[in-house]
């Protein structure tokens, strides 16, 4: 099954070449107390989700090449705009939200951002509501999110074995119990494995060479590591001449640069993606996930929105991609 949208992807290349901004997930594999002292309560941003909770569906906001945001209530106030980020393992709040809501200060924690490891303050949220789901006593790091029209980030800490369904065609977000699904017409289910809390697709390759692929709904563009770029240049040595340097900024205000290239094809299970734009940068996040030596792509929102639906099942370690009927013709 081949998926590709040349018009949208050409637009991305022009935007990136003009100095596009990368919106990347703010937290990676861990949040740690830099001054541990027993007895210290665990950094538990949310209680484990009850597997018997009823499905929750939320209307989300989304703009092309931007982020997916959901309305969140904080201590009965709001709603506030939180970005839904499958690349973050912990939920965070902005400095502005922490100040305006007078959230009580917690201890300092170490947050691994996309650029590096930083100590950050934290706050305690007595109650966080998203749709019908309620979490009590959420311990959330605070990040400077100036320049981005969001109040916080929803990481995968509140999913705990559940299934997250992005309905891009209808701008909906659904949280349900994990369930068995099979590939079918206009639908491909791809196996994955858990790694540092995230799901890594295992059945993926480029020109027969195995790669790893991760779903990162908090990244505006798809990202690749140095190992993937090296693989691409071995397959097509002329590709390095087509690289475009782009300046980027993380959601925490950290500036860095990358090089954008278009990958001819990527296979994910029974799905083939054509002409995929990827920004390559040597980020510490790949080493943190122990993927710096493995060719790896983080599938960002620019690519995920090519599908009508993407379902990420953390319970069964599966990812489902639905495509429009005319796209499979």
PDB file of C-alpha atoms in Angstrom:
ATOM      1  CA  UNK A   1       0.000   0.000   0.000  1.00  0.00           C
ATOM      2  CA  UNK A   2       1.651   3.251  -1.146  1.00  0.00           C
ATOM      3  CA  UNK A   3       1.013   6.582   0.516  1.00  0.00           C
ATOM      4  CA  UNK A   4       2.352   9.935  -0.648  1.00  0.00           C
ATOM      5  CA  UNK A   5       1.312  13.558  -0.946  1.00  0.00           C
ATOM      6  CA  UNK A   6       3.702  15.504  -3.121  1.00  0.00           C
ATOM      7  CA  UNK A   7       1.989  18.900  -2.836  1.00  0.00           C
ATOM      8  CA  UNK A   8       2.083  18.985   0.943  1.00  0.00           C
ATOM      9  CA  UNK A   9       5.629  17.715   1.117  1.00  0.00           C
ATOM     10  CA  UNK A  10       6.967  20.235  -1.374  1.00  0.00           C
ATOM     11  CA  UNK A  11       5.386  22.953   0.767  1.00  0.00           C
ATOM     12  CA  UNK A  12       7.220  21.615   3.802  1.00  0.00           C
ATOM     13  CA  UNK A  13      10.549  21.729   1.996  1.00  0.00           C
ATOM     14  CA  UNK A  14      10.038  25.358   1.029  1.00  0.00           C
ATOM     15  CA  UNK A  15       9.051  26.291   4.573  1.00  0.00           C
ATOM     16  CA  UNK A  16      12.050  24.521   6.091  1.00  0.00           C
ATOM     17  CA  UNK A  17      14.455  26.067   3.601  1.00  0.00           C
ATOM     18  CA  UNK A  18      13.152  29.508   4.583  1.00  0.00           C
ATOM     19  CA  UNK A  19      14.119  28.855   8.188  1.00  0.00           C
ATOM     20  CA  UNK A  20      11.284  26.685   9.442  1.00  0.00           C
ATOM     21  CA  UNK A  21      10.847  25.960  13.142  1.00  0.00           C
ATOM     22  CA  UNK A  22      10.834  22.428  14.522  1.00  0.00           C
ATOM     23  CA  UNK A  23       8.395  21.798  17.317  1.00  0.00           C
ATOM     24  CA  UNK A  24       9.881  18.831  19.111  1.00  0.00           C
ATOM     25  CA  UNK A  25       8.797  16.797  22.112  1.00  0.00           C
ATOM     26  CA  UNK A  26      10.148  18.391  25.301  1.00  0.00           C
ATOM     27  CA  UNK A  27      10.695  15.275  27.376  1.00  0.00           C
ATOM     28  CA  UNK A  28      12.320  12.026  26.468  1.00  0.00           C
ATOM     29  CA  UNK A  29      13.035   8.886  28.407  1.00  0.00           C
ATOM     30  CA  UNK A  30      13.263  10.054  31.973  1.00  0.00           C
ATOM     31  CA  UNK A  31      12.685  12.647  34.625  1.00  0.00           C
ATOM     32  CA  UNK A  32      15.005  12.254  37.603  1.00  0.00           C
ATOM     33  CA  UNK A  33      15.588  14.030  40.912  1.00  0.00           C
ATOM     34  CA  UNK A  34      19.148  15.470  40.759  1.00  0.00           C
ATOM     35  CA  UNK A  35      19.389  15.371  44.590  1.00  0.00           C
ATOM     36  CA  UNK A  36      17.812  12.066  45.635  1.00  0.00           C
ATOM     37  CA  UNK A  37      17.219  11.740  49.341  1.00  0.00           C
ATOM     38  CA  UNK A  38      15.327   8.902  50.978  1.00  0.00           C
ATOM     39  CA  UNK A  39      12.509   8.658  51.609  1.00  0.00           C
ATOM     40  CA  UNK A  40      11.641  10.437  48.356  1.00  0.00           C
ATOM     41  CA  UNK A  41       8.257   9.965  46.714  1.00  0.00           C
ATOM     42  CA  UNK A  42       8.536   8.616  43.176  1.00  0.00           C
ATOM     43  CA  UNK A  43       8.191  11.056  40.305  1.00  0.00           C
ATOM     44  CA  UNK A  44       4.799   9.799  39.201  1.00  0.00           C
ATOM     45  CA  UNK A  45       3.101  12.346  36.968  1.00  0.00           C
ATOM     46  CA  UNK A  46      -0.126  10.379  36.947  1.00  0.00           C
ATOM     47  CA  UNK A  47      -1.721   7.365  38.515  1.00  0.00           C
ATOM     48  CA  UNK A  48      -1.944   4.232  36.400  1.00  0.00           C
ATOM     49  CA  UNK A  49      -4.937   4.287  34.095  1.00  0.00           C
ATOM     50  CA  UNK A  50      -7.799   1.989  35.000  1.00  0.00           C
ATOM     51  CA  UNK A  51      -8.095  -0.508  32.106  1.00  0.00           C
ATOM     52  CA  UNK A  52     -11.857  -0.603  32.616  1.00  0.00           C
ATOM     53  CA  UNK A  53     -12.370   3.118  32.039  1.00  0.00           C
ATOM     54  CA  UNK A  54     -14.914   3.946  29.374  1.00  0.00           C
ATOM     55  CA  UNK A  55     -13.578   5.271  26.055  1.00  0.00           C
ATOM     56  CA  UNK A  56     -12.928   8.999  26.045  1.00  0.00           C
ATOM     57  CA  UNK A  57     -13.253  11.073  22.861  1.00  0.00           C
ATOM     58  CA  UNK A  58     -12.041  14.657  22.692  1.00  0.00           C
ATOM     59  CA  UNK A  59     -12.269  17.255  19.959  1.00  0.00           C
ATOM     60  CA  UNK A  60      -8.763  18.510  19.248  1.00  0.00           C
ATOM     61  CA  UNK A  61      -7.323  21.496  17.448  1.00  0.00           C
ATOM     62  CA  UNK A  62      -4.824  20.997  14.635  1.00  0.00           C
ATOM     63  CA  UNK A  63      -3.263  23.153  11.961  1.00  0.00           C
ATOM     64  CA  UNK A  64      -1.086  21.980   9.103  1.00  0.00           C
ATOM     65  CA  UNK A  65       2.539  21.431  10.218  1.00  0.00           C
ATOM     66  CA  UNK A  66       1.693  22.416  13.758  1.00  0.00           C
ATOM     67  CA  UNK A  67       0.714  20.452  16.829  1.00  0.00           C
ATOM     68  CA  UNK A  68      -2.269  18.429  18.013  1.00  0.00           C
ATOM     69  CA  UNK A  69      -3.714  20.108  21.116  1.00  0.00           C
ATOM     70  CA  UNK A  70      -6.410  18.947  23.516  1.00  0.00           C
ATOM     71  CA  UNK A  71      -8.453  20.934  26.079  1.00  0.00           C
ATOM     72  CA  UNK A  72      -7.297  20.179  29.628  1.00  0.00           C
ATOM     73  CA  UNK A  73      -8.730  21.327  32.955  1.00  0.00           C
ATOM     74  CA  UNK A  74      -6.311  22.112  35.784  1.00  0.00           C
ATOM     75  CA  UNK A  75      -7.726  22.091  39.329  1.00  0.00           C
ATOM     76  CA  UNK A  76     -11.167  22.891  37.902  1.00  0.00           C
ATOM     77  CA  UNK A  77      -9.930  25.833  35.815  1.00  0.00           C
ATOM     78  CA  UNK A  78      -9.583  26.052  32.042  1.00  0.00           C
ATOM     79  CA  UNK A  79      -9.731  24.625  29.521  1.00  0.00           C
ATOM     80  CA  UNK A  80      -6.036  24.989  28.681  1.00  0.00           C
ATOM     81  CA  UNK A  81      -4.312  23.982  25.438  1.00  0.00           C
ATOM     82  CA  UNK A  82      -2.034  20.961  25.941  1.00  0.00           C
ATOM     83  CA  UNK A  83      -0.043  19.452  23.096  1.00  0.00           C
ATOM     84  CA  UNK A  84      -0.447  15.665  22.779  1.00  0.00           C
ATOM     85  CA  UNK A  85       3.074  14.245  22.533  1.00  0.00           C
ATOM     86  CA  UNK A  86       3.747  10.518  22.120  1.00  0.00           C
ATOM     87  CA  UNK A  87       7.480  11.330  22.150  1.00  0.00           C
ATOM     88  CA  UNK A  88       7.327  12.532  25.776  1.00  0.00           C
ATOM     89  CA  UNK A  89       7.080  10.132  28.695  1.00  0.00           C
ATOM     90  CA  UNK A  90       6.001  12.775  31.197  1.00  0.00           C
ATOM     91  CA  UNK A  91       3.423  15.566  31.094  1.00  0.00           C
ATOM     92  CA  UNK A  92       4.692  19.143  31.549  1.00  0.00           C
ATOM     93  CA  UNK A  93       3.260  22.620  32.062  1.00  0.00           C
ATOM     94  CA  UNK A  94       4.396  26.006  30.802  1.00  0.00           C
ATOM     95  CA  UNK A  95       5.934  28.619  33.065  1.00  0.00           C
ATOM     96  CA  UNK A  96       2.992  30.917  32.302  1.00  0.00           C
ATOM     97  CA  UNK A  97       0.423  28.311  33.367  1.00  0.00           C
ATOM     98  CA  UNK A  98       2.337  27.489  36.555  1.00  0.00           C
ATOM     99  CA  UNK A  99       2.437  31.216  37.416  1.00  0.00           C
ATOM    100  CA  UNK A 100      -1.132  32.126  36.452  1.00  0.00           C
ATOM    101  CA  UNK A 101      -2.647  29.174  38.342  1.00  0.00           C
ATOM    102  CA  UNK A 102      -0.287  29.589  41.299  1.00  0.00           C
ATOM    103  CA  UNK A 103       0.595  25.907  41.203  1.00  0.00           C
ATOM    104  CA  UNK A 104       2.580  24.848  44.288  1.00  0.00           C
ATOM    105  CA  UNK A 105       6.286  24.405  43.635  1.00  0.00           C
ATOM    106  CA  UNK A 106       7.738  20.898  43.800  1.00  0.00           C
ATOM    107  CA  UNK A 107      11.312  19.713  43.867  1.00  0.00           C
ATOM    108  CA  UNK A 108      13.776  20.216  41.044  1.00  0.00           C
ATOM    109  CA  UNK A 109      13.924  17.369  38.531  1.00  0.00           C
ATOM    110  CA  UNK A 110      16.175  16.479  35.616  1.00  0.00           C
ATOM    111  CA  UNK A 111      14.378  16.580  32.282  1.00  0.00           C
ATOM    112  CA  UNK A 112      15.897  15.103  29.125  1.00  0.00           C
ATOM    113  CA  UNK A 113      14.819  17.412  26.342  1.00  0.00           C
ATOM    114  CA  UNK A 114      15.382  16.815  22.656  1.00  0.00           C
ATOM    115  CA  UNK A 115      18.618  18.834  22.917  1.00  0.00           C
ATOM    116  CA  UNK A 116      20.028  17.664  26.238  1.00  0.00           C
ATOM    117  CA  UNK A 117      19.616  17.115  29.952  1.00  0.00           C
ATOM    118  CA  UNK A 118      18.465  20.093  32.030  1.00  0.00           C
ATOM    119  CA  UNK A 119      17.373  20.630  35.647  1.00  0.00           C
ATOM    120  CA  UNK A 120      13.862  22.073  35.757  1.00  0.00           C
ATOM    121  CA  UNK A 121      11.465  23.117  38.513  1.00  0.00           C
ATOM    122  CA  UNK A 122       8.274  21.131  38.984  1.00  0.00           C
ATOM    123  CA  UNK A 123       4.766  21.784  40.308  1.00  0.00           C
ATOM    124  CA  UNK A 124       2.027  19.715  41.860  1.00  0.00           C
ATOM    125  CA  UNK A 125      -1.378  19.653  40.145  1.00  0.00           C
ATOM    126  CA  UNK A 126      -4.126  18.416  42.443  1.00  0.00           C
ATOM    127  CA  UNK A 127      -6.399  17.388  39.551  1.00  0.00           C
ATOM    128  CA  UNK A 128      -5.914  17.191  35.794  1.00  0.00           C
ATOM    129  CA  UNK A 129      -8.936  16.429  33.579  1.00  0.00           C
ATOM    130  CA  UNK A 130      -8.885  15.477  29.904  1.00  0.00           C
ATOM    131  CA  UNK A 131     -12.351  14.639  28.675  1.00  0.00           C
ATOM    132  CA  UNK A 132     -13.880  12.241  31.219  1.00  0.00           C
ATOM    133  CA  UNK A 133     -10.481  11.124  32.517  1.00  0.00           C
ATOM    134  CA  UNK A 134      -9.217  12.480  35.803  1.00  0.00           C
ATOM    135  CA  UNK A 135      -5.742  12.257  37.303  1.00  0.00           C
ATOM    136  CA  UNK A 136      -4.979  13.242  40.873  1.00  0.00           C
ATOM    137  CA  UNK A 137      -1.774  14.772  42.248  1.00  0.00           C
ATOM    138  CA  UNK A 138       0.134  15.094  39.006  1.00  0.00           C
ATOM    139  CA  UNK A 139       3.804  15.970  39.509  1.00  0.00           C
ATOM    140  CA  UNK A 140       4.725  17.981  36.386  1.00  0.00           C
ATOM    141  CA  UNK A 141       8.007  19.586  35.290  1.00  0.00           C
ATOM    142  CA  UNK A 142       7.809  23.248  34.224  1.00  0.00           C
ATOM    143  CA  UNK A 143       9.248  24.289  30.843  1.00  0.00           C
ATOM    144  CA  UNK A 144       9.584  27.698  29.155  1.00  0.00           C
ATOM    145  CA  UNK A 145       7.139  27.389  26.263  1.00  0.00           C
ATOM    146  CA  UNK A 146       7.197  31.003  25.128  1.00  0.00           C
ATOM    147  CA  UNK A 147       6.597  31.431  21.421  1.00  0.00           C
ATOM    148  CA  UNK A 148       4.246  28.446  21.231  1.00  0.00           C
ATOM    149  CA  UNK A 149       0.520  28.828  21.734  1.00  0.00           C
ATOM    150  CA  UNK A 150       0.199  26.007  24.260  1.00  0.00           C
ATOM    151  CA  UNK A 151      -0.119  25.744  28.028  1.00  0.00           C
ATOM    152  CA  UNK A 152       1.439  22.341  28.505  1.00  0.00           C
ATOM    153  CA  UNK A 153       2.237  18.906  27.135  1.00  0.00           C
ATOM    154  CA  UNK A 154       0.401  15.615  27.605  1.00  0.00           C
ATOM    155  CA  UNK A 155       2.967  12.823  27.559  1.00  0.00           C
ATOM    156  CA  UNK A 156       2.394   9.083  27.517  1.00  0.00           C
ATOM    157  CA  UNK A 157       2.551   8.844  31.324  1.00  0.00           C
ATOM    158  CA  UNK A 158      -1.250   9.017  31.482  1.00  0.00           C
ATOM    159  CA  UNK A 159      -1.823   6.240  28.904  1.00  0.00           C
ATOM    160  CA  UNK A 160      -0.423   3.226  30.827  1.00  0.00           C
ATOM    161  CA  UNK A 161      -1.330   0.304  28.573  1.00  0.00           C
ATOM    162  CA  UNK A 162      -4.134   2.158  26.793  1.00  0.00           C
ATOM    163  CA  UNK A 163      -4.795   2.950  23.156  1.00  0.00           C
ATOM    164  CA  UNK A 164      -4.503   6.479  21.730  1.00  0.00           C
ATOM    165  CA  UNK A 165      -6.383   7.149  18.473  1.00  0.00           C
ATOM    166  CA  UNK A 166      -5.630  10.275  16.427  1.00  0.00           C
ATOM    167  CA  UNK A 167      -8.592  10.927  14.123  1.00  0.00           C
ATOM    168  CA  UNK A 168      -6.892  13.369  11.767  1.00  0.00           C
ATOM    169  CA  UNK A 169      -9.772  13.394   9.289  1.00  0.00           C
ATOM    170  CA  UNK A 170     -12.209  14.589  11.966  1.00  0.00           C
ATOM    171  CA  UNK A 171      -9.818  16.320  14.379  1.00  0.00           C
ATOM    172  CA  UNK A 172     -10.629  13.951  17.249  1.00  0.00           C
ATOM    173  CA  UNK A 173      -8.575  12.191  19.895  1.00  0.00           C
ATOM    174  CA  UNK A 174      -9.819   8.993  21.521  1.00  0.00           C
ATOM    175  CA  UNK A 175      -8.459   7.053  24.490  1.00  0.00           C
ATOM    176  CA  UNK A 176      -9.678   3.463  24.788  1.00  0.00           C
ATOM    177  CA  UNK A 177      -8.692   0.119  26.216  1.00  0.00           C
ATOM    178  CA  UNK A 178      -6.101  -1.866  24.273  1.00  0.00           C
ATOM    179  CA  UNK A 179      -7.708  -4.182  21.728  1.00  0.00           C
ATOM    180  CA  UNK A 180      -6.731  -6.638  19.006  1.00  0.00           C
ATOM    181  CA  UNK A 181      -6.747  -5.293  15.435  1.00  0.00           C
ATOM    182  CA  UNK A 182      -5.740  -6.700  12.068  1.00  0.00           C
ATOM    183  CA  UNK A 183      -4.700  -5.151   8.772  1.00  0.00           C
ATOM    184  CA  UNK A 184      -7.389  -4.786   6.120  1.00  0.00           C
ATOM    185  CA  UNK A 185      -8.447  -2.658   3.210  1.00  0.00           C
ATOM    186  CA  UNK A 186      -7.107   0.893   3.684  1.00  0.00           C
ATOM    187  CA  UNK A 187      -5.728  -0.159   7.067  1.00  0.00           C
ATOM    188  CA  UNK A 188      -2.284  -1.422   8.089  1.00  0.00           C
ATOM    189  CA  UNK A 189      -1.384  -2.683  11.577  1.00  0.00           C
ATOM    190  CA  UNK A 190       2.351  -2.693  12.316  1.00  0.00           C
ATOM    191  CA  UNK A 191       4.065  -4.465  15.253  1.00  0.00           C
ATOM    192  CA  UNK A 192       6.179  -2.445  17.669  1.00  0.00           C
ATOM    193  CA  UNK A 193       8.101  -2.834  20.914  1.00  0.00           C
ATOM    194  CA  UNK A 194       8.291  -0.749  24.069  1.00  0.00           C
ATOM    195  CA  UNK A 195      11.517   1.189  24.522  1.00  0.00           C
ATOM    196  CA  UNK A 196      11.879   3.766  27.312  1.00  0.00           C
ATOM    197  CA  UNK A 197       8.092   3.993  27.406  1.00  0.00           C
ATOM    198  CA  UNK A 198       7.752   4.814  23.701  1.00  0.00           C
ATOM    199  CA  UNK A 199       6.673   2.430  20.952  1.00  0.00           C
ATOM    200  CA  UNK A 200       9.286   1.616  18.308  1.00  0.00           C
ATOM    201  CA  UNK A 201       8.025   0.024  15.082  1.00  0.00           C
ATOM    202  CA  UNK A 202      10.065  -3.127  14.439  1.00  0.00           C
ATOM    203  CA  UNK A 203       8.973  -4.092  10.913  1.00  0.00           C
ATOM    204  CA  UNK A 204      10.483  -1.171   8.990  1.00  0.00           C
ATOM    205  CA  UNK A 205      13.160  -0.754   6.333  1.00  0.00           C
ATOM    206  CA  UNK A 206      14.596   1.418   3.580  1.00  0.00           C
ATOM    207  CA  UNK A 207      15.670  -0.459   0.431  1.00  0.00           C
ATOM    208  CA  UNK A 208      15.749  -3.682   2.442  1.00  0.00           C
ATOM    209  CA  UNK A 209      17.917  -2.214   5.233  1.00  0.00           C
ATOM    210  CA  UNK A 210      16.221  -2.449   8.619  1.00  0.00           C
ATOM    211  CA  UNK A 211      15.496   0.772  10.492  1.00  0.00           C
ATOM    212  CA  UNK A 212      13.630   1.774  13.642  1.00  0.00           C
ATOM    213  CA  UNK A 213      10.637   4.120  13.497  1.00  0.00           C
ATOM    214  CA  UNK A 214       8.912   5.936  16.352  1.00  0.00           C
ATOM    215  CA  UNK A 215       5.617   7.833  16.497  1.00  0.00           C
ATOM    216  CA  UNK A 216       6.260  11.385  17.734  1.00  0.00           C
ATOM    217  CA  UNK A 217       3.101  13.489  17.628  1.00  0.00           C
ATOM    218  CA  UNK A 218       4.941  16.307  19.418  1.00  0.00           C
ATOM    219  CA  UNK A 219       7.369  16.898  16.570  1.00  0.00           C
ATOM    220  CA  UNK A 220       6.247  19.203  13.774  1.00  0.00           C
ATOM    221  CA  UNK A 221       8.568  17.520  11.279  1.00  0.00           C
ATOM    222  CA  UNK A 222       9.863  13.964  10.985  1.00  0.00           C
ATOM    223  CA  UNK A 223      13.376  13.596  12.397  1.00  0.00           C
ATOM    224  CA  UNK A 224      16.221  11.237  11.559  1.00  0.00           C
ATOM    225  CA  UNK A 225      19.475  10.431  13.320  1.00  0.00           C
ATOM    226  CA  UNK A 226      22.991  10.419  11.893  1.00  0.00           C
ATOM    227  CA  UNK A 227      22.932   6.640  11.422  1.00  0.00           C
ATOM    228  CA  UNK A 228      19.876   6.971   9.149  1.00  0.00           C
ATOM    229  CA  UNK A 229      21.479   9.757   7.120  1.00  0.00           C
ATOM    230  CA  UNK A 230      24.623   7.645   6.691  1.00  0.00           C
ATOM    231  CA  UNK A 231      22.469   4.773   5.422  1.00  0.00           C
ATOM    232  CA  UNK A 232      20.696   7.072   2.941  1.00  0.00           C
ATOM    233  CA  UNK A 233      23.986   8.436   1.621  1.00  0.00           C
ATOM    234  CA  UNK A 234      25.307   4.889   1.128  1.00  0.00           C
ATOM    235  CA  UNK A 235      22.205   4.019  -0.877  1.00  0.00           C
ATOM    236  CA  UNK A 236      22.312   7.292  -2.847  1.00  0.00           C
ATOM    237  CA  UNK A 237      25.648   9.171  -2.565  1.00  0.00           C
ATOM    238  CA  UNK A 238      24.204  12.131  -4.503  1.00  0.00           C
ATOM    239  CA  UNK A 239      21.637  12.790  -1.750  1.00  0.00           C
ATOM    240  CA  UNK A 240      24.105  14.812   0.335  1.00  0.00           C
ATOM    241  CA  UNK A 241      24.136  17.503  -2.339  1.00  0.00           C
ATOM    242  CA  UNK A 242      20.387  18.005  -1.860  1.00  0.00           C
ATOM    243  CA  UNK A 243      20.514  18.599   1.900  1.00  0.00           C
ATOM    244  CA  UNK A 244      19.026  21.923   3.042  1.00  0.00           C
ATOM    245  CA  UNK A 245      20.197  23.463   6.318  1.00  0.00           C
ATOM    246  CA  UNK A 246      17.335  24.580   8.583  1.00  0.00           C
ATOM    247  CA  UNK A 247      17.324  26.432  11.882  1.00  0.00           C
ATOM    248  CA  UNK A 248      15.079  24.990  14.600  1.00  0.00           C
ATOM    249  CA  UNK A 249      13.937  25.560  18.143  1.00  0.00           C
ATOM    250  CA  UNK A 250      12.597  23.117  20.691  1.00  0.00           C
ATOM    251  CA  UNK A 251       9.504  23.788  22.738  1.00  0.00           C
ATOM    252  CA  UNK A 252      11.815  24.561  25.677  1.00  0.00           C
ATOM    253  CA  UNK A 253      13.417  27.395  23.661  1.00  0.00           C
ATOM    254  CA  UNK A 254      16.630  25.526  22.751  1.00  0.00           C
ATOM    255  CA  UNK A 255      18.040  26.406  19.331  1.00  0.00           C
ATOM    256  CA  UNK A 256      19.700  23.848  17.073  1.00  0.00           C
ATOM    257  CA  UNK A 257      20.153  23.103  13.392  1.00  0.00           C
ATOM    258  CA  UNK A 258      19.483  20.212  11.055  1.00  0.00           C
ATOM    259  CA  UNK A 259      19.588  19.213   7.413  1.00  0.00           C
ATOM    260  CA  UNK A 260      16.489  18.279   5.469  1.00  0.00           C
ATOM    261  CA  UNK A 261      16.475  15.498   2.889  1.00  0.00           C
ATOM    262  CA  UNK A 262      13.650  13.678   1.109  1.00  0.00           C
ATOM    263  CA  UNK A 263      13.732   9.895   1.494  1.00  0.00           C
ATOM    264  CA  UNK A 264      12.464   8.070  -1.613  1.00  0.00           C
ATOM    265  CA  UNK A 265      10.643   5.226   0.188  1.00  0.00           C
ATOM    266  CA  UNK A 266      10.156   3.828   3.678  1.00  0.00           C
ATOM    267  CA  UNK A 267       8.357   0.551   4.379  1.00  0.00           C
ATOM    268  CA  UNK A 268       6.400   0.173   7.613  1.00  0.00           C
ATOM    269  CA  UNK A 269       4.900  -3.320   7.651  1.00  0.00           C
ATOM    270  CA  UNK A 270       2.558  -3.490   4.658  1.00  0.00           C
ATOM    271  CA  UNK A 271       2.735   0.274   4.181  1.00  0.00           C
ATOM    272  CA  UNK A 272       5.110   2.075   1.808  1.00  0.00           C
ATOM    273  CA  UNK A 273       5.655   5.816   2.267  1.00  0.00           C
ATOM    274  CA  UNK A 274       7.023   7.724  -0.724  1.00  0.00           C
ATOM    275  CA  UNK A 275       9.072  10.935  -0.902  1.00  0.00           C
ATOM    276  CA  UNK A 276       9.331  11.439   2.870  1.00  0.00           C
ATOM    277  CA  UNK A 277      10.943  14.732   4.039  1.00  0.00           C
ATOM    278  CA  UNK A 278      13.157  14.228   7.096  1.00  0.00           C
ATOM    279  CA  UNK A 279      15.228  16.667   9.147  1.00  0.00           C
ATOM    280  CA  UNK A 280      18.504  15.079  10.245  1.00  0.00           C
ATOM    281  CA  UNK A 281      20.241  16.252  13.392  1.00  0.00           C
ATOM    282  CA  UNK A 282      22.583  14.616  15.881  1.00  0.00           C
ATOM    283  CA  UNK A 283      20.459  14.959  19.020  1.00  0.00           C
ATOM    284  CA  UNK A 284      21.258  13.478  22.462  1.00  0.00           C
ATOM    285  CA  UNK A 285      17.745  12.068  22.566  1.00  0.00           C
ATOM    286  CA  UNK A 286      18.725   9.196  20.248  1.00  0.00           C
ATOM    287  CA  UNK A 287      21.593   8.186  22.559  1.00  0.00           C
ATOM    288  CA  UNK A 288      19.271   8.352  25.551  1.00  0.00           C
ATOM    289  CA  UNK A 289      16.973   5.876  23.802  1.00  0.00           C
ATOM    290  CA  UNK A 290      20.014   3.754  22.844  1.00  0.00           C
ATOM    291  CA  UNK A 291      19.199   4.318  19.177  1.00  0.00           C
ATOM    292  CA  UNK A 292      22.182   6.467  18.149  1.00  0.00           C
ATOM    293  CA  UNK A 293      23.823   3.560  16.283  1.00  0.00           C
ATOM    294  CA  UNK A 294      20.544   2.294  14.783  1.00  0.00           C
ATOM    295  CA  UNK A 295      19.090   4.080  11.722  1.00  0.00           C
ATOM    296  CA  UNK A 296      16.004   5.694  13.242  1.00  0.00           C
ATOM    297  CA  UNK A 297      13.204   7.997  12.116  1.00  0.00           C
ATOM    298  CA  UNK A 298      10.759   9.791  14.401  1.00  0.00           C
ATOM    299  CA  UNK A 299       7.520  10.135  12.450  1.00  0.00           C
ATOM    300  CA  UNK A 300       6.339  13.697  13.065  1.00  0.00           C
ATOM    301  CA  UNK A 301       2.992  15.367  12.620  1.00  0.00           C
ATOM    302  CA  UNK A 302       3.810  16.336   9.008  1.00  0.00           C
ATOM    303  CA  UNK A 303       3.840  12.652   8.077  1.00  0.00           C
ATOM    304  CA  UNK A 304       1.187  11.378  10.480  1.00  0.00           C
ATOM    305  CA  UNK A 305      -1.398  13.762   9.030  1.00  0.00           C
ATOM    306  CA  UNK A 306      -1.090  11.964   5.685  1.00  0.00           C
ATOM    307  CA  UNK A 307      -3.354   9.334   7.287  1.00  0.00           C
ATOM    308  CA  UNK A 308      -7.008   9.622   8.229  1.00  0.00           C
ATOM    309  CA  UNK A 309      -6.357   7.811  11.526  1.00  0.00           C
ATOM    310  CA  UNK A 310      -3.304   6.686  13.497  1.00  0.00           C
ATOM    311  CA  UNK A 311      -3.944   4.424  16.504  1.00  0.00           C
ATOM    312  CA  UNK A 312      -1.075   3.835  18.939  1.00  0.00           C
ATOM    313  CA  UNK A 313      -1.782   0.848  21.196  1.00  0.00           C
ATOM    314  CA  UNK A 314       0.558   0.825  24.200  1.00  0.00           C
ATOM    315  CA  UNK A 315      -1.062  -2.300  25.641  1.00  0.00           C
ATOM    316  CA  UNK A 316      -0.504  -4.586  22.644  1.00  0.00           C
ATOM    317  CA  UNK A 317       2.506  -2.702  21.167  1.00  0.00           C
ATOM    318  CA  UNK A 318       0.846  -2.096  17.792  1.00  0.00           C
ATOM    319  CA  UNK A 319       0.410   0.940  15.551  1.00  0.00           C
ATOM    320  CA  UNK A 320      -2.498   1.192  13.095  1.00  0.00           C
ATOM    321  CA  UNK A 321      -2.463   3.458  10.047  1.00  0.00           C
ATOM    322  CA  UNK A 322      -5.685   4.195   8.126  1.00  0.00           C
ATOM    323  CA  UNK A 323      -5.547   5.874   4.728  1.00  0.00           C
ATOM    324  CA  UNK A 324      -8.197   7.518   2.609  1.00  0.00           C
ATOM    325  CA  UNK A 325      -9.860   5.237   0.077  1.00  0.00           C
ATOM    326  CA  UNK A 326      -8.669   7.223  -2.955  1.00  0.00           C
ATOM    327  CA  UNK A 327      -5.056   7.167  -1.660  1.00  0.00           C
ATOM    328  CA  UNK A 328      -4.856   3.381  -1.981  1.00  0.00           C
ATOM    329  CA  UNK A 329      -6.197   3.302  -5.502  1.00  0.00           C
TER     330      UNK A 329
END
